[in-house]
Amino acid sequence: MRFFDPANIYVEENCVANHAKDIAAFGTKALLVTGHSSAKANGSQDDVTAVLDAAGIPYEVFDEVEENPSVETVVKAAEQGKAFGADFVIGIGGGSPMDASKAIALLINNPEEDASCLYAGKDLKPTPIINIPTTCGTGSEATAISVLTRHEFKTKKSIPYKLFPDLSLVDGKYLKAASQKIIVNTTTDALAHLVESRLINGTNKFNQMFSNYGLKMYASLKPYISGEKEITDEAREQMMLVSTIAGLSIAQTGTSLPHALSYQFTYEHNIAHGRACGLLMAGYVRQYEKVQPDDVAEVLDLLEFDSVDDLAAYLRQILGSQSIPAADLERYSKEMSGRPDKMVAYPGELGYEGLMEIMKESFIAE
Ligand code: NAP
Ligand code: FE
């Protein structure tokens, strides 16, 4: 067993202001990487620029990161960062700007390289990276992962580098600006991380300390996520914390088949990342129950569900249903069944037939 997470993570109210000195210690010129508008609206960008202004650190903002960031966007941001002379990168936002900030830091620190290095897995190091999450789903602030969209292959892929943030500043207050839809989609991503890192070949007691704790915490948040109760400041803090805890768990195990399958649904059918993973979850858990019923029983117990059917009904309630052409479901299952590197996450024989069972439970085949 091994536990490794070198990200220095603080979770507290007014986290950015509290760690002004830590932020300023990383360099002399900062590139801020954000989405189009949320970092301005939720106060996170102002919190960071106030710290940089007070420390006399010049900065530029790149605010063009789209959802599911592309290699092209990362390259454009890195060009701006290099021209400016940035020597550290601050990713502020959901998983998209945080993941992009990691790849941008890699390109800025290696100016002789071009975009092809992002997929070559060379021996390259990034500039220092600071991450500030404003959604409660990806846990990117605790992982080494950067998932980028590759249009030439019509899919998303994580790049083969370990890009842990040096410093992550986690503050639930930024979630105040998030719609119920963003809360639902991103907490479902965190739930998928907890479930997949617990129900995967290679799970161990270290990552289970996080997944099991997180699953129990998630159970107490269900009424806020389903809309039964109005979301309080305390619930926001808990949602953010669950997301970071789930990130610490996948940082040890990686994610399993629902994540691997989700990327095509996001790319080809424009389904938000967390929702795509959530739609695939119950079908996967049902297949897992066939080979490791005790593990599934533990997960369901922690989540306070009586059965996989109960979990499936809850997910349908919060995510709704989704139609997908039957031919696509068959194509995705065929492609995935030919990928032993992904199929090994499931501790049994799943194959095309098993994947199709997951698909049929997850989507309405058109
Ligand atoms: P996202 O794509 O970063 O953001 C989704 C939307 O939420 C955007 O429209 C964004 O607006 C908005 N938003 C962000 N924070 C907000 C706030 N506080 N208030 C209101 N709106 C807000 O969504 P995400 O689900 O967090 O990230 C998904 C990405 O993360 C995917 O690319 C996925 O593959 C990746 N991911 C990474 C990991 C990892 O370990 N690194 C794990 C899972 C997923 P703006 O565009 O204006 O910012
Ligand atoms: Fe995810």
PDB file of N, CA and C in Angstrom, residues 249-290:
ATOM      1  N   SER A 249      -8.925  10.566  -2.642  1.00  0.00           N
ATOM      2  CA  SER A 249      -9.109   9.133  -2.860  1.00  0.00           C
ATOM      3  C   SER A 249      -8.745   8.728  -4.291  1.00  0.00           C
ATOM      4  N   ILE A 250      -9.245   9.468  -5.290  1.00  0.00           N
ATOM      5  CA  ILE A 250      -8.890   9.076  -6.683  1.00  0.00           C
ATOM      6  C   ILE A 250      -7.425   9.341  -6.993  1.00  0.00           C
ATOM      7  N   ALA A 251      -6.806  10.248  -6.205  1.00  0.00           N
ATOM      8  CA  ALA A 251      -5.370  10.473  -6.423  1.00  0.00           C
ATOM      9  C   ALA A 251      -4.579   9.193  -6.141  1.00  0.00           C
ATOM     10  N   GLN A 252      -5.173   8.255  -5.365  1.00  0.00           N
ATOM     11  CA  GLN A 252      -4.490   6.998  -5.036  1.00  0.00           C
ATOM     12  C   GLN A 252      -4.838   5.877  -6.006  1.00  0.00           C
ATOM     13  N   THR A 253      -6.104   5.874  -6.476  1.00  0.00           N
ATOM     14  CA  THR A 253      -6.588   4.708  -7.234  1.00  0.00           C
ATOM     15  C   THR A 253      -6.889   4.998  -8.695  1.00  0.00           C
ATOM     16  N   GLY A 254      -7.060   6.254  -9.040  1.00  0.00           N
ATOM     17  CA  GLY A 254      -7.644   6.592 -10.338  1.00  0.00           C
ATOM     18  C   GLY A 254      -9.141   6.368 -10.282  1.00  0.00           C
ATOM     19  N   THR A 255      -9.819   6.594 -11.412  1.00  0.00           N
ATOM     20  CA  THR A 255     -11.258   6.367 -11.488  1.00  0.00           C
ATOM     21  C   THR A 255     -11.503   5.086 -12.277  1.00  0.00           C
ATOM     22  N   SER A 256     -12.744   4.623 -12.265  1.00  0.00           N
ATOM     23  CA  SER A 256     -13.048   3.348 -12.902  1.00  0.00           C
ATOM     24  C   SER A 256     -13.846   3.542 -14.198  1.00  0.00           C
ATOM     25  N   LEU A 257     -14.597   2.512 -14.586  1.00  0.00           N
ATOM     26  CA  LEU A 257     -15.238   2.497 -15.913  1.00  0.00           C
ATOM     27  C   LEU A 257     -16.273   3.605 -16.153  1.00  0.00           C
ATOM     28  N   PRO A 258     -17.069   4.003 -15.140  1.00  0.00           N
ATOM     29  CA  PRO A 258     -17.999   5.102 -15.457  1.00  0.00           C
ATOM     30  C   PRO A 258     -17.269   6.348 -15.969  1.00  0.00           C
ATOM     31  N   HIS A 259     -16.141   6.712 -15.338  1.00  0.00           N
ATOM     32  CA  HIS A 259     -15.393   7.869 -15.844  1.00  0.00           C
ATOM     33  C   HIS A 259     -14.851   7.603 -17.245  1.00  0.00           C
ATOM     34  N   ALA A 260     -14.265   6.421 -17.431  1.00  0.00           N
ATOM     35  CA  ALA A 260     -13.684   6.107 -18.746  1.00  0.00           C
ATOM     36  C   ALA A 260     -14.753   6.173 -19.841  1.00  0.00           C
ATOM     37  N   LEU A 261     -15.955   5.661 -19.518  1.00  0.00           N
ATOM     38  CA  LEU A 261     -17.041   5.670 -20.507  1.00  0.00           C
ATOM     39  C   LEU A 261     -17.629   7.068 -20.692  1.00  0.00           C
ATOM     40  N   SER A 262     -17.569   7.882 -19.638  1.00  0.00           N
ATOM     41  CA  SER A 262     -18.277   9.177 -19.664  1.00  0.00           C
ATOM     42  C   SER A 262     -17.747  10.126 -20.727  1.00  0.00           C
ATOM     43  N   TYR A 263     -16.457  10.004 -21.046  1.00  0.00           N
ATOM     44  CA  TYR A 263     -15.845  11.032 -21.907  1.00  0.00           C
ATOM     45  C   TYR A 263     -16.519  11.110 -23.277  1.00  0.00           C
ATOM     46  N   GLN A 264     -16.941   9.957 -23.837  1.00  0.00           N
ATOM     47  CA  GLN A 264     -17.611   9.995 -25.142  1.00  0.00           C
ATOM     48  C   GLN A 264     -18.978  10.659 -25.035  1.00  0.00           C
ATOM     49  N   PHE A 265     -19.655  10.431 -23.907  1.00  0.00           N
ATOM     50  CA  PHE A 265     -20.975  11.057 -23.745  1.00  0.00           C
ATOM     51  C   PHE A 265     -20.835  12.571 -23.624  1.00  0.00           C
ATOM     52  N   THR A 266     -19.773  13.009 -22.960  1.00  0.00           N
ATOM     53  CA  THR A 266     -19.549  14.451 -22.864  1.00  0.00           C
ATOM     54  C   THR A 266     -19.157  15.010 -24.228  1.00  0.00           C
ATOM     55  N   TYR A 267     -18.267  14.316 -24.915  1.00  0.00           N
ATOM     56  CA  TYR A 267     -17.785  14.864 -26.191  1.00  0.00           C
ATOM     57  C   TYR A 267     -18.875  14.842 -27.258  1.00  0.00           C
ATOM     58  N   GLU A 268     -19.543  13.699 -27.407  1.00  0.00           N
ATOM     59  CA  GLU A 268     -20.461  13.556 -28.548  1.00  0.00           C
ATOM     60  C   GLU A 268     -21.896  13.980 -28.234  1.00  0.00           C
ATOM     61  N   HIS A 269     -22.260  13.986 -26.938  1.00  0.00           N
ATOM     62  CA  HIS A 269     -23.656  14.306 -26.604  1.00  0.00           C
ATOM     63  C   HIS A 269     -23.761  15.478 -25.648  1.00  0.00           C
ATOM     64  N   ASN A 270     -22.636  16.143 -25.406  1.00  0.00           N
ATOM     65  CA  ASN A 270     -22.638  17.378 -24.634  1.00  0.00           C
ATOM     66  C   ASN A 270     -23.260  17.230 -23.244  1.00  0.00           C
ATOM     67  N   ILE A 271     -23.021  16.093 -22.607  1.00  0.00           N
ATOM     68  CA  ILE A 271     -23.540  15.869 -21.251  1.00  0.00           C
ATOM     69  C   ILE A 271     -22.457  16.307 -20.262  1.00  0.00           C
ATOM     70  N   ALA A 272     -22.818  17.150 -19.288  1.00  0.00           N
ATOM     71  CA  ALA A 272     -21.847  17.661 -18.308  1.00  0.00           C
ATOM     72  C   ALA A 272     -21.114  16.490 -17.642  1.00  0.00           C
ATOM     73  N   HIS A 273     -19.852  16.710 -17.310  1.00  0.00           N
ATOM     74  CA  HIS A 273     -19.007  15.625 -16.807  1.00  0.00           C
ATOM     75  C   HIS A 273     -19.627  14.863 -15.632  1.00  0.00           C
ATOM     76  N   GLY A 274     -20.030  15.597 -14.592  1.00  0.00           N
ATOM     77  CA  GLY A 274     -20.565  14.925 -13.398  1.00  0.00           C
ATOM     78  C   GLY A 274     -21.837  14.160 -13.703  1.00  0.00           C
ATOM     79  N   ARG A 275     -22.695  14.749 -14.536  1.00  0.00           N
ATOM     80  CA  ARG A 275     -23.960  14.084 -14.888  1.00  0.00           C
ATOM     81  C   ARG A 275     -23.679  12.811 -15.679  1.00  0.00           C
ATOM     82  N   ALA A 276     -22.731  12.884 -16.601  1.00  0.00           N
ATOM     83  CA  ALA A 276     -22.404  11.698 -17.407  1.00  0.00           C
ATOM     84  C   ALA A 276     -21.922  10.562 -16.498  1.00  0.00           C
ATOM     85  N   CYS A 277     -21.048  10.894 -15.551  1.00  0.00           N
ATOM     86  CA  CYS A 277     -20.536   9.856 -14.639  1.00  0.00           C
ATOM     87  C   CYS A 277     -21.660   9.314 -13.758  1.00  0.00           C
ATOM     88  N   GLY A 278     -22.548  10.211 -13.329  1.00  0.00           N
ATOM     89  CA  GLY A 278     -23.656   9.808 -12.462  1.00  0.00           C
ATOM     90  C   GLY A 278     -24.643   8.902 -13.172  1.00  0.00           C
ATOM     91  N   LEU A 279     -24.912   9.185 -14.454  1.00  0.00           N
ATOM     92  CA  LEU A 279     -25.850   8.348 -15.209  1.00  0.00           C
ATOM     93  C   LEU A 279     -25.320   6.920 -15.333  1.00  0.00           C
ATOM     94  N   LEU A 280     -23.994   6.776 -15.348  1.00  0.00           N
ATOM     95  CA  LEU A 280     -23.381   5.454 -15.530  1.00  0.00           C
ATOM     96  C   LEU A 280     -23.140   4.713 -14.204  1.00  0.00           C
ATOM     97  N   MET A 281     -23.413   5.396 -13.081  1.00  0.00           N
ATOM     98  CA  MET A 281     -22.973   4.855 -11.788  1.00  0.00           C
ATOM     99  C   MET A 281     -23.743   3.605 -11.346  1.00  0.00           C
ATOM    100  N   ALA A 282     -25.080   3.675 -11.355  1.00  0.00           N
ATOM    101  CA  ALA A 282     -25.861   2.562 -10.785  1.00  0.00           C
ATOM    102  C   ALA A 282     -25.621   1.267 -11.572  1.00  0.00           C
ATOM    103  N   GLY A 283     -25.526   1.393 -12.898  1.00  0.00           N
ATOM    104  CA  GLY A 283     -25.280   0.206 -13.728  1.00  0.00           C
ATOM    105  C   GLY A 283     -23.943  -0.434 -13.390  1.00  0.00           C
ATOM    106  N   TYR A 284     -22.944   0.409 -13.138  1.00  0.00           N
ATOM    107  CA  TYR A 284     -21.623  -0.106 -12.773  1.00  0.00           C
ATOM    108  C   TYR A 284     -21.674  -0.789 -11.404  1.00  0.00           C
ATOM    109  N   VAL A 285     -22.323  -0.136 -10.445  1.00  0.00           N
ATOM    110  CA  VAL A 285     -22.414  -0.705  -9.089  1.00  0.00           C
ATOM    111  C   VAL A 285     -23.128  -2.064  -9.140  1.00  0.00           C
ATOM    112  N   ARG A 286     -24.153  -2.160  -9.994  1.00  0.00           N
ATOM    113  CA  ARG A 286     -24.891  -3.426 -10.114  1.00  0.00           C
ATOM    114  C   ARG A 286     -23.975  -4.540 -10.642  1.00  0.00           C
ATOM    115  N   GLN A 287     -23.124  -4.208 -11.608  1.00  0.00           N
ATOM    116  CA  GLN A 287     -22.184  -5.213 -12.122  1.00  0.00           C
ATOM    117  C   GLN A 287     -21.156  -5.584 -11.046  1.00  0.00           C
ATOM    118  N   TYR A 288     -20.749  -4.587 -10.277  1.00  0.00           N
ATOM    119  CA  TYR A 288     -19.753  -4.814  -9.219  1.00  0.00           C
ATOM    120  C   TYR A 288     -20.307  -5.733  -8.133  1.00  0.00           C
ATOM    121  N   GLU A 289     -21.601  -5.569  -7.872  1.00  0.00           N
ATOM    122  CA  GLU A 289     -22.254  -6.382  -6.832  1.00  0.00           C
ATOM    123  C   GLU A 289     -22.141  -7.874  -7.161  1.00  0.00           C
ATOM    124  N   LYS A 290     -22.081  -8.195  -8.460  1.00  0.00           N
ATOM    125  CA  LYS A 290     -21.999  -9.604  -8.861  1.00  0.00           C
ATOM    126  C   LYS A 290     -20.690 -10.245  -8.406  1.00  0.00           C
TER     127      LYS A 290
END
